[in-house]
CSV table of C-alpha atoms in Angstrom, one decimal:
chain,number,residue,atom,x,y,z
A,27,UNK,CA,-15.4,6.4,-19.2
A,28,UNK,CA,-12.1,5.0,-19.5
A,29,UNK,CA,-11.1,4.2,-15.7
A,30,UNK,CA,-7.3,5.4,-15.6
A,31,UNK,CA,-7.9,6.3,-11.5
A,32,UNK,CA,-8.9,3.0,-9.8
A,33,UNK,CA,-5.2,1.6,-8.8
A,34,UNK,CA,-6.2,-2.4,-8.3
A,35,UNK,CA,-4.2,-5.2,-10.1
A,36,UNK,CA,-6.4,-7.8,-11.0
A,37,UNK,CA,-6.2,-10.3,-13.5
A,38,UNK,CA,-8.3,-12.7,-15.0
A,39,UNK,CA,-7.5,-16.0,-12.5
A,40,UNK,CA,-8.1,-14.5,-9.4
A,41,UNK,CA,-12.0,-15.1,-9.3
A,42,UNK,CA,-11.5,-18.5,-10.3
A,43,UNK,CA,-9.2,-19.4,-7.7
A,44,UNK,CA,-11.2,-17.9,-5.5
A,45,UNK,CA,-13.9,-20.0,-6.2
A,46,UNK,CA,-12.5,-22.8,-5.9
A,47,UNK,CA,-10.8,-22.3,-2.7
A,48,UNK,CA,-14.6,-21.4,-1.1
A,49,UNK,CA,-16.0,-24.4,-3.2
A,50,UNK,CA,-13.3,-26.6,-1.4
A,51,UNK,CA,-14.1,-25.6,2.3
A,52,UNK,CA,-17.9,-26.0,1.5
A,53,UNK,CA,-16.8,-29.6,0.1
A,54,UNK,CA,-13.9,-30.8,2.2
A,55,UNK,CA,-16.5,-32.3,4.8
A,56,UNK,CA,-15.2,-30.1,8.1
A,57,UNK,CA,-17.9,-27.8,9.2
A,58,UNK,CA,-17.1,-23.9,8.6
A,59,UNK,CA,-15.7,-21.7,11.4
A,60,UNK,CA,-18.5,-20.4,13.0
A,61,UNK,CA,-17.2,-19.7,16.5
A,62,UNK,CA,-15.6,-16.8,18.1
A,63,UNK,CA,-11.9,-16.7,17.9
A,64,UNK,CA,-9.2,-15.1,19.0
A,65,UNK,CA,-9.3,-11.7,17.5
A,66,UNK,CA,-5.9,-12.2,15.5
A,67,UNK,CA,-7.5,-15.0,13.8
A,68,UNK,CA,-7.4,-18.5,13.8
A,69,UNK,CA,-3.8,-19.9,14.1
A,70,UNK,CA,-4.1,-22.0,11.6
A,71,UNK,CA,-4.6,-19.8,8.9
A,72,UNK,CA,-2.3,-17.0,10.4
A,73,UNK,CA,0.6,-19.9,9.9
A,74,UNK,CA,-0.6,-20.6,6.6
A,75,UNK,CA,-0.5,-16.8,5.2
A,76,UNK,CA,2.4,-15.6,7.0
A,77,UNK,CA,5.4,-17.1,4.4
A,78,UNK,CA,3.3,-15.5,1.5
A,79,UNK,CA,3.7,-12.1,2.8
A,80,UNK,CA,7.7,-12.9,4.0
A,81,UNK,CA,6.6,-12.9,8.0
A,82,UNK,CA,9.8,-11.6,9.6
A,83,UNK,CA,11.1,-13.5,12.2
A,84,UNK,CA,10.7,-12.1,15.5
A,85,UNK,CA,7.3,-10.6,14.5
A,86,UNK,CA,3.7,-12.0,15.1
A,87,UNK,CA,0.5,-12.2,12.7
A,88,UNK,CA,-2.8,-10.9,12.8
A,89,UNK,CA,-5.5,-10.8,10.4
A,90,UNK,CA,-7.7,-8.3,9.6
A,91,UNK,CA,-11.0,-7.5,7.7
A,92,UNK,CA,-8.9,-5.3,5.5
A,93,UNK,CA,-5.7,-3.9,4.6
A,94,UNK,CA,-7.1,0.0,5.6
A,95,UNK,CA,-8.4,-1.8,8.9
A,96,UNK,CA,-4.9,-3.6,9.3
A,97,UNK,CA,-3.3,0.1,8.9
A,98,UNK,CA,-5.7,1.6,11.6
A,99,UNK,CA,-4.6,-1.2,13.9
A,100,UNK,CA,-1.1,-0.7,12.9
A,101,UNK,CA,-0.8,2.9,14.0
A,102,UNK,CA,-3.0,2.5,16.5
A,103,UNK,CA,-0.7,-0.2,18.5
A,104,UNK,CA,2.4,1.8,17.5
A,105,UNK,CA,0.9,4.8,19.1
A,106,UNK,CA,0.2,2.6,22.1
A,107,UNK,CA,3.6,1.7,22.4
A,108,UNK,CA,5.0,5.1,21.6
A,109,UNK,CA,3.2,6.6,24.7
A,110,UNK,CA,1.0,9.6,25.1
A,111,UNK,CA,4.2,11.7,24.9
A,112,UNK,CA,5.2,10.9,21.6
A,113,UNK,CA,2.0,11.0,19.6
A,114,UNK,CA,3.2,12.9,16.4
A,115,UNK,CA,3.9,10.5,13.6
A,116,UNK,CA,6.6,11.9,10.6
A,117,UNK,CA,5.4,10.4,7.0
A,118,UNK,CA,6.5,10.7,3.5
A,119,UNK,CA,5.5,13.7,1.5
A,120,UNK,CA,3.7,12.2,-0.6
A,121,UNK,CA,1.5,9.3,0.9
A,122,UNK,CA,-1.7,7.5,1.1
A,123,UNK,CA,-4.8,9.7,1.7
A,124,UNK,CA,-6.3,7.5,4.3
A,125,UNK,CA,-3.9,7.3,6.1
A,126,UNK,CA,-3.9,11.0,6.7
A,127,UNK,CA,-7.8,11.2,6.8
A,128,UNK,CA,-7.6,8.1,10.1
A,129,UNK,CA,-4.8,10.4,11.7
A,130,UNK,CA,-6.8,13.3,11.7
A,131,UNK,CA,-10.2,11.6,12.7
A,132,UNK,CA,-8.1,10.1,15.6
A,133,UNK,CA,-6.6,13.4,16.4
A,134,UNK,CA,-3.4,12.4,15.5
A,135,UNK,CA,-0.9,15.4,14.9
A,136,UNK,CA,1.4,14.2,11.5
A,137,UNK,CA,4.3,15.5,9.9
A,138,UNK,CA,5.6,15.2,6.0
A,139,UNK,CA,8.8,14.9,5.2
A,140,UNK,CA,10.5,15.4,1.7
A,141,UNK,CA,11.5,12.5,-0.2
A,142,UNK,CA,13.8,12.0,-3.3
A,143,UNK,CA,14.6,9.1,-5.7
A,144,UNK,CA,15.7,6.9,-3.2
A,145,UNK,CA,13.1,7.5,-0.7
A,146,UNK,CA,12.7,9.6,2.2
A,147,UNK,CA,15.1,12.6,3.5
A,148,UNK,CA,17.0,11.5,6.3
A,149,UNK,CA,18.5,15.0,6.9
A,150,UNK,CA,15.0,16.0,7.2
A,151,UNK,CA,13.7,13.2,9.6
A,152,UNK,CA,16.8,14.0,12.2
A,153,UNK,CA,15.9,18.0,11.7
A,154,UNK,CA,12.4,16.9,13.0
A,155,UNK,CA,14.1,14.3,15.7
A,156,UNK,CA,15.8,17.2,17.1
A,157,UNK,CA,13.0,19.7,17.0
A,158,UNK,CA,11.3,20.3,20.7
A,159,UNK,CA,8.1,18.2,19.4
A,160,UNK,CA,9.6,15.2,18.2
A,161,UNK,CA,7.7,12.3,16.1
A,162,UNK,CA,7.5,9.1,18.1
A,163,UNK,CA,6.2,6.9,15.4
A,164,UNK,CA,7.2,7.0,11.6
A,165,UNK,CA,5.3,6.1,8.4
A,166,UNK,CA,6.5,4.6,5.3
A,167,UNK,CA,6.1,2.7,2.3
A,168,UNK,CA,9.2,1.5,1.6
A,169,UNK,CA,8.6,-0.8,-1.5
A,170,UNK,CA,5.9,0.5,-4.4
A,171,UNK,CA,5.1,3.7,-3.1
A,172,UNK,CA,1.6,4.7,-3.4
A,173,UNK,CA,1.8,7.4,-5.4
A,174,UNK,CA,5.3,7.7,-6.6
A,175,UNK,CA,5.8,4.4,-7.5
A,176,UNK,CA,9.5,4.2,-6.0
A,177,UNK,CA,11.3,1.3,-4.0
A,178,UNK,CA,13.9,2.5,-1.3
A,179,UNK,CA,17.6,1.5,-2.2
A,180,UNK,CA,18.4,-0.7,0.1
A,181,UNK,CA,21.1,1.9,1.6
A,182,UNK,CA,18.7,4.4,2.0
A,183,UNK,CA,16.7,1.6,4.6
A,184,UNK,CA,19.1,0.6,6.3
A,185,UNK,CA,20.6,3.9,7.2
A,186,UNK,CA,17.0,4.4,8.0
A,187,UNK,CA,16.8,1.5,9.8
A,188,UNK,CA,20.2,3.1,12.2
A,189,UNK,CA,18.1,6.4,12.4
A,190,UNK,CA,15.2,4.6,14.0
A,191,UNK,CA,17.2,2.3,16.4
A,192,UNK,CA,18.6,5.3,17.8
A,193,UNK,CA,15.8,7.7,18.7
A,194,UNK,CA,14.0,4.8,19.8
A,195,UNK,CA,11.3,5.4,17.0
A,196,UNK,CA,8.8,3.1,16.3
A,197,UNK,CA,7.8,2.3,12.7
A,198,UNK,CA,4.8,1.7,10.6
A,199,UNK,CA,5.8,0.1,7.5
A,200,UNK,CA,3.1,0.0,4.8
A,201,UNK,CA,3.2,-3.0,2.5
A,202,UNK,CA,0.3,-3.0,0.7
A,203,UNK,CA,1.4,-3.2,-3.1
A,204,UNK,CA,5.2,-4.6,-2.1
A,205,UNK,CA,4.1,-8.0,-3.5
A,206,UNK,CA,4.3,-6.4,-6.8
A,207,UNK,CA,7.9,-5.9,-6.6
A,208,UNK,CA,10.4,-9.0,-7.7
A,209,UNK,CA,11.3,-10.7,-4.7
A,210,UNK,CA,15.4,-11.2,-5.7
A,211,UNK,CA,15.1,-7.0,-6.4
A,212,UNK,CA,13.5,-5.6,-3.2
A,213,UNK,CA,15.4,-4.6,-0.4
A,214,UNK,CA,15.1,-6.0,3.1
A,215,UNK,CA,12.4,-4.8,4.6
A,216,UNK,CA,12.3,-2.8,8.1
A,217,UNK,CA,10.9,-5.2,10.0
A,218,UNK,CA,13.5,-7.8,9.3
A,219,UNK,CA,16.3,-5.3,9.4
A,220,UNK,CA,13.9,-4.2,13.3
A,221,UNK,CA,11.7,-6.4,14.1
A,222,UNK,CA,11.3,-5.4,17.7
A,223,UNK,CA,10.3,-1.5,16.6
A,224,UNK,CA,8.4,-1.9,13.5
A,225,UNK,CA,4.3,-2.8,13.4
A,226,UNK,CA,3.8,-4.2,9.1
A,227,UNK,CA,0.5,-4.6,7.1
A,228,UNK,CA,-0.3,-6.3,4.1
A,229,UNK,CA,-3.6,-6.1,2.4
A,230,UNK,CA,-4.4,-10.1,0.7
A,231,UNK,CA,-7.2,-8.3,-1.2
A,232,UNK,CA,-4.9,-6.8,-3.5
A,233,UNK,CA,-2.8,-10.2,-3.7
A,234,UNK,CA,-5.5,-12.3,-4.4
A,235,UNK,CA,-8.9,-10.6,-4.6
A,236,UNK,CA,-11.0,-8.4,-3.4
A,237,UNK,CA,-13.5,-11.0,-3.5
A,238,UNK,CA,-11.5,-11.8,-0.2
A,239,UNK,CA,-11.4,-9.0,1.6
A,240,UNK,CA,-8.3,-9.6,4.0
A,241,UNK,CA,-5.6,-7.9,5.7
A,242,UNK,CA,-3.1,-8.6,7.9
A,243,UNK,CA,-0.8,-6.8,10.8
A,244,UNK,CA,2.2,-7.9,12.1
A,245,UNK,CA,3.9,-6.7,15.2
A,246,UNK,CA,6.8,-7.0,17.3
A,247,UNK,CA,6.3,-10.6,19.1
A,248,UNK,CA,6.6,-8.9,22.8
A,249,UNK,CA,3.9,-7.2,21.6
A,250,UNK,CA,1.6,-8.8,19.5
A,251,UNK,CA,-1.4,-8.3,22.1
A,252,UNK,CA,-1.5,-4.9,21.9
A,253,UNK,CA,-2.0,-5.6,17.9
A,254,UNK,CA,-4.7,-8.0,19.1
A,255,UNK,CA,-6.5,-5.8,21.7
A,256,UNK,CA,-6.8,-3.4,18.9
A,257,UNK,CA,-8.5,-5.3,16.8
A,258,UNK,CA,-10.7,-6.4,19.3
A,259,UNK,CA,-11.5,-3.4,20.5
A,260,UNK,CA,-12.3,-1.4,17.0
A,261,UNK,CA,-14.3,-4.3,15.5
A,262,UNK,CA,-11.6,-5.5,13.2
A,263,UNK,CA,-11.2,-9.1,13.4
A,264,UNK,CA,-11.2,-10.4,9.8
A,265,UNK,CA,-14.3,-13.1,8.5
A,266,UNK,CA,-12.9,-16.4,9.6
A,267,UNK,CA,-14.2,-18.2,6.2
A,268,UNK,CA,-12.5,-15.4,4.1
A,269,UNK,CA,-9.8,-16.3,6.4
A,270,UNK,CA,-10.0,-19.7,6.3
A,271,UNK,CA,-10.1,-19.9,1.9
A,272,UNK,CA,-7.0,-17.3,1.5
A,273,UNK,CA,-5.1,-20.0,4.0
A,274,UNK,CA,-5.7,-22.3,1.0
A,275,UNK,CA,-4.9,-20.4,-1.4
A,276,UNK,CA,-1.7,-19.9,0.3
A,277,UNK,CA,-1.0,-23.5,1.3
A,278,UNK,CA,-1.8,-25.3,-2.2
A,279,UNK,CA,0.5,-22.2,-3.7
A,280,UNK,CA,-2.0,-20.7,-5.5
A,281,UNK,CA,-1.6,-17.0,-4.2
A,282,UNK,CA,1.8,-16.9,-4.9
A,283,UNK,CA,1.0,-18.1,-8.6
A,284,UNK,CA,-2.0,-14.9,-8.2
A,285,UNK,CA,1.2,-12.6,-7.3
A,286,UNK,CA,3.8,-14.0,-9.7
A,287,UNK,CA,0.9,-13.6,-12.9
A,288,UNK,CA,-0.1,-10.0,-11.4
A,289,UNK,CA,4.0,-9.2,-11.6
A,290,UNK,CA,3.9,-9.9,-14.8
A,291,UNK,CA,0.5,-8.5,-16.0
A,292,UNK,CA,2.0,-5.2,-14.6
A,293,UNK,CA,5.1,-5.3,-16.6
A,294,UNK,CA,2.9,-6.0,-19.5
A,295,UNK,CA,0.8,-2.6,-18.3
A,296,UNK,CA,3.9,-0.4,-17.8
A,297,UNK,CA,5.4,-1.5,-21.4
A,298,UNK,CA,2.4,-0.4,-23.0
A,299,UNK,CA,2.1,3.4,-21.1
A,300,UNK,CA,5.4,3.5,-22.3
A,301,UNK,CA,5.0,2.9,-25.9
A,302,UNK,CA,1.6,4.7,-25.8
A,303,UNK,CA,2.9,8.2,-23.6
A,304,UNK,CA,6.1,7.9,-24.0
A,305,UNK,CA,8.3,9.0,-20.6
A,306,UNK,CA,8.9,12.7,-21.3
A,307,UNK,CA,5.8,13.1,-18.5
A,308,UNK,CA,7.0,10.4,-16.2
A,309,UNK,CA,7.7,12.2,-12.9
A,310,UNK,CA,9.3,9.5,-11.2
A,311,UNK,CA,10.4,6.1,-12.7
A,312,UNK,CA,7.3,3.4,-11.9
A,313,UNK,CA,9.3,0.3,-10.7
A,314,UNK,CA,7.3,-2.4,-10.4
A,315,UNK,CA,3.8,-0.7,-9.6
A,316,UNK,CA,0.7,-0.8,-11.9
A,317,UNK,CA,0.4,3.3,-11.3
A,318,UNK,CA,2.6,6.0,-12.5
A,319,UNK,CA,3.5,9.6,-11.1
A,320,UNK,CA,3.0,11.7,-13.9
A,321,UNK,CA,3.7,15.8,-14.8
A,322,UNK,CA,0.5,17.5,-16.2
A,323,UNK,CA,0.7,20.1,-18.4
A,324,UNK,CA,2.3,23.1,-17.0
A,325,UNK,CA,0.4,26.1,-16.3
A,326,UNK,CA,-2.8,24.6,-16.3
A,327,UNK,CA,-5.3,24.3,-12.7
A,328,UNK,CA,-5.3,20.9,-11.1
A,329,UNK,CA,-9.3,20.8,-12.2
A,330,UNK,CA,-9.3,22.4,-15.3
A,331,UNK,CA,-7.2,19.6,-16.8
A,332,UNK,CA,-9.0,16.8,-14.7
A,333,UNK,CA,-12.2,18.3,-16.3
A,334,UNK,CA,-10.2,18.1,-20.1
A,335,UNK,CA,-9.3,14.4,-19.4
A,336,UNK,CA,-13.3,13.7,-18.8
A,337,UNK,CA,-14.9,15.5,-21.4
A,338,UNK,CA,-12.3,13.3,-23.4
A,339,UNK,CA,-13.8,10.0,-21.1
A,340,UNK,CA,-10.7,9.5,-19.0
A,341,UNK,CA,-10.6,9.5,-15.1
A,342,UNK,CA,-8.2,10.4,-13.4
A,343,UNK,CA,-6.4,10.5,-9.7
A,344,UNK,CA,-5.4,14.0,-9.1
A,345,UNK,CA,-2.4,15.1,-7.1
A,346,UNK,CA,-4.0,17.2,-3.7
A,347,UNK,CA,-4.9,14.0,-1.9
A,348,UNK,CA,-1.6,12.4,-2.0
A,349,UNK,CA,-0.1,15.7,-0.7
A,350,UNK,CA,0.8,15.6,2.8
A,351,UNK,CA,1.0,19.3,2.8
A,352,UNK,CA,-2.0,19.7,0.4
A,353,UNK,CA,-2.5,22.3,-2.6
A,354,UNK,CA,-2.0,21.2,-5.7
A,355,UNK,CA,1.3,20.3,-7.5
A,356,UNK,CA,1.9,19.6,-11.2
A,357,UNK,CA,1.4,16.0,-11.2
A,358,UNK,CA,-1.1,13.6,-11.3
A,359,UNK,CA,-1.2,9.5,-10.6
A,360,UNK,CA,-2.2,7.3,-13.7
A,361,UNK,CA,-3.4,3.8,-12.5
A,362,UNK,CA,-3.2,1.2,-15.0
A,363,UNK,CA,-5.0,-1.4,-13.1
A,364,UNK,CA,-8.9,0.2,-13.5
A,365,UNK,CA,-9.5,-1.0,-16.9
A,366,UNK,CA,-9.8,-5.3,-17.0
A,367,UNK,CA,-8.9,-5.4,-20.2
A,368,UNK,CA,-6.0,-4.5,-21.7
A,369,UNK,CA,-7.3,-3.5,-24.9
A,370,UNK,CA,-9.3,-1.1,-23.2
A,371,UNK,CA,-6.7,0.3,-21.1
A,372,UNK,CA,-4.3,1.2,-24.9
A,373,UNK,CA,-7.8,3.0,-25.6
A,374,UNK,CA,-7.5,5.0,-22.5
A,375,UNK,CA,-4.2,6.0,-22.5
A,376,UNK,CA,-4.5,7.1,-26.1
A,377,UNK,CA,-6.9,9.5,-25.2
A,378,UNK,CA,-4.8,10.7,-22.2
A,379,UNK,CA,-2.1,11.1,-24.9
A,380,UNK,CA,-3.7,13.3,-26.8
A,381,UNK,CA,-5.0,15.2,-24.1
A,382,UNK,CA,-1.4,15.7,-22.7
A,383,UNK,CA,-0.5,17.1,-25.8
């Protein structure tokens, strides 16, 4: 089966550096952390990771066993702050599933709104500020969507950005591939254009490895121990070695070589789709993610062609997941990051191109 679903950028490298960061604590003669700390994490290694994921000033660090668990502590402190009033949190359309599956599990009532090509609706977020059940808490991922692949102009955020200031919203910005994207090409992020209303997370798994299993949460500094009683409180606090070997990585500069070399290895990935599919089916354009939004063939059921693109050894992501509003929709996600190598993934999407055809 040719793995076209799994949406992971890994490259070669990354299990070596790895290695050799755990090989240098076990060597470097200072006994491993093997106390409790504080449930953010050590400082130490906090101070080390935060200019690798671009820290905003004004905001405070935590780390986390993992990006998912960094999102759960994210929306959980932003719903602290928003208050029991103001539980209902607005989203993109289209967005990540588990998000939506830890909102419902938490009882959390959510809303989608409608996005085009440079990012969310804003006519449609102030229809929903103004509607007699108001969201107190927004989510977005502003940079490499996940599934549409998009980046937000940088208009589009910071007229966001106004929207938010003024109904007092606060904001869960999801980062979790936004490494992918060229750093001189991205736009500001929210929590730099608001630092005191936004709550970020990161997930170093998918910058380094998921060898490391890592994430981190950032929050407004006034309130950076709600972040950290929420961590505490849910079990979250990340593995201080794990911790301890992605501060290397990050000091010695080796993660942002990891990034830079992923970056490129997806450029390399989307070039080939490209040449291989053609864009006729490309539903949105993929920026600088290693997944695509794609049209399926029209007329046909959501599982009828996911059972085609088996029986012809591909796998697929389908569409309802991703689907605030769920049903299915003539689209499915193509991940170019499942298949190692890349001669293996021109095999895949050959097949996918003849059963798009």
């Amino acid at each position: 089966m040719y793995d076209l679903w799994v949406n992971y950028p890994a490259i070669p490298a990354q299990e070596a550096a790895v290695s050799g960061a755990l090989r240098g604590l076990l060597e470097g003669g200072a006994p491993l952390p093997a106390a409790y700390g504080p449930p953010q994490g050590a400082e130490a290694a906090r101070r080390a990771i935060a200019p690798l994921l671009g820290l905003a000033p004004g905001q405070a660090l935590a780390l986390t066993c993992g990006g998912q668990s960094a999102l759960s502590v994210a929306f959980a402190a932003a719903l602290a702050a928003a208050g029991p009033g103001r539980r209902r949190i607005a989203m993109e359309a289209h967005t990540f599933p588990m998000a939506r599956h830890f909102l419902a599990l938490e009882g959390v009532p959510t809303l989608g709104l409608p996005m085009d090509a440079e990012g969310m609706d804003l006519a449609a977020l102030e229809q929903a500020l103004a509607s007699p059940e108001p969201p107190g808490v927004l989510y977005v991922m502003p940079v490499v969507h996940n599934p549409l692949g998009l980046t937000y102009s940088a208009a589009r955020l910071a007229a966001l950005a106004a929207i938010v200031a003024r109904h007092d919203l606060w904001v869960v910005e999801d980062e979790a591939y936004a490494f992918l994207a060229a750093p001189e090409l991205r736009p500001p992020s929210l929590a730099s254009l608001l630092p005191e209303r936004v709550f970020g997370m990161w997930s170093l798994s998918k910058m380094v490895s998921l060898s490391l299993r890592l994430g981190a949460v950032s929050a407004p500094a006034a309130l950076a121990e709600v972040a950290a009683e929420q961590i505490r409180i849910r079990g979250l606090t990340a593995n201080p070695v794990i911790a301890a070997a992605t501060a290397r990585l990050a000091e010695d500069g080796t993660a942002a070589r990891l990034v830079a070399e992923k970056r490129a290895e997806g450029a390399a990935r989307r070039a080939l789709a490209r040449e291989i599919l053609g864009t006729a089916r490309f539903a949105t354009e993929p920026g600088d993610s290693w997944h695509i939004w794609m049209h399926r063939p029209a007329g046909e059921a959501e599982a009828d062609f996911l059972a085609r693109a088996r029986a012809a050894e591909v796998s697929l992501a389908p569409a309802t997941p991703f689907r605030h509003a769920g049903g299915e929709a003539p689209f499915f996600r193509l991940s170019l990051g499942g298949e190692a190598e890349r001669a293996r993934l021109a095999e895949g999407l050959g097949r996918l191109a003849r059963v798009l055809t």
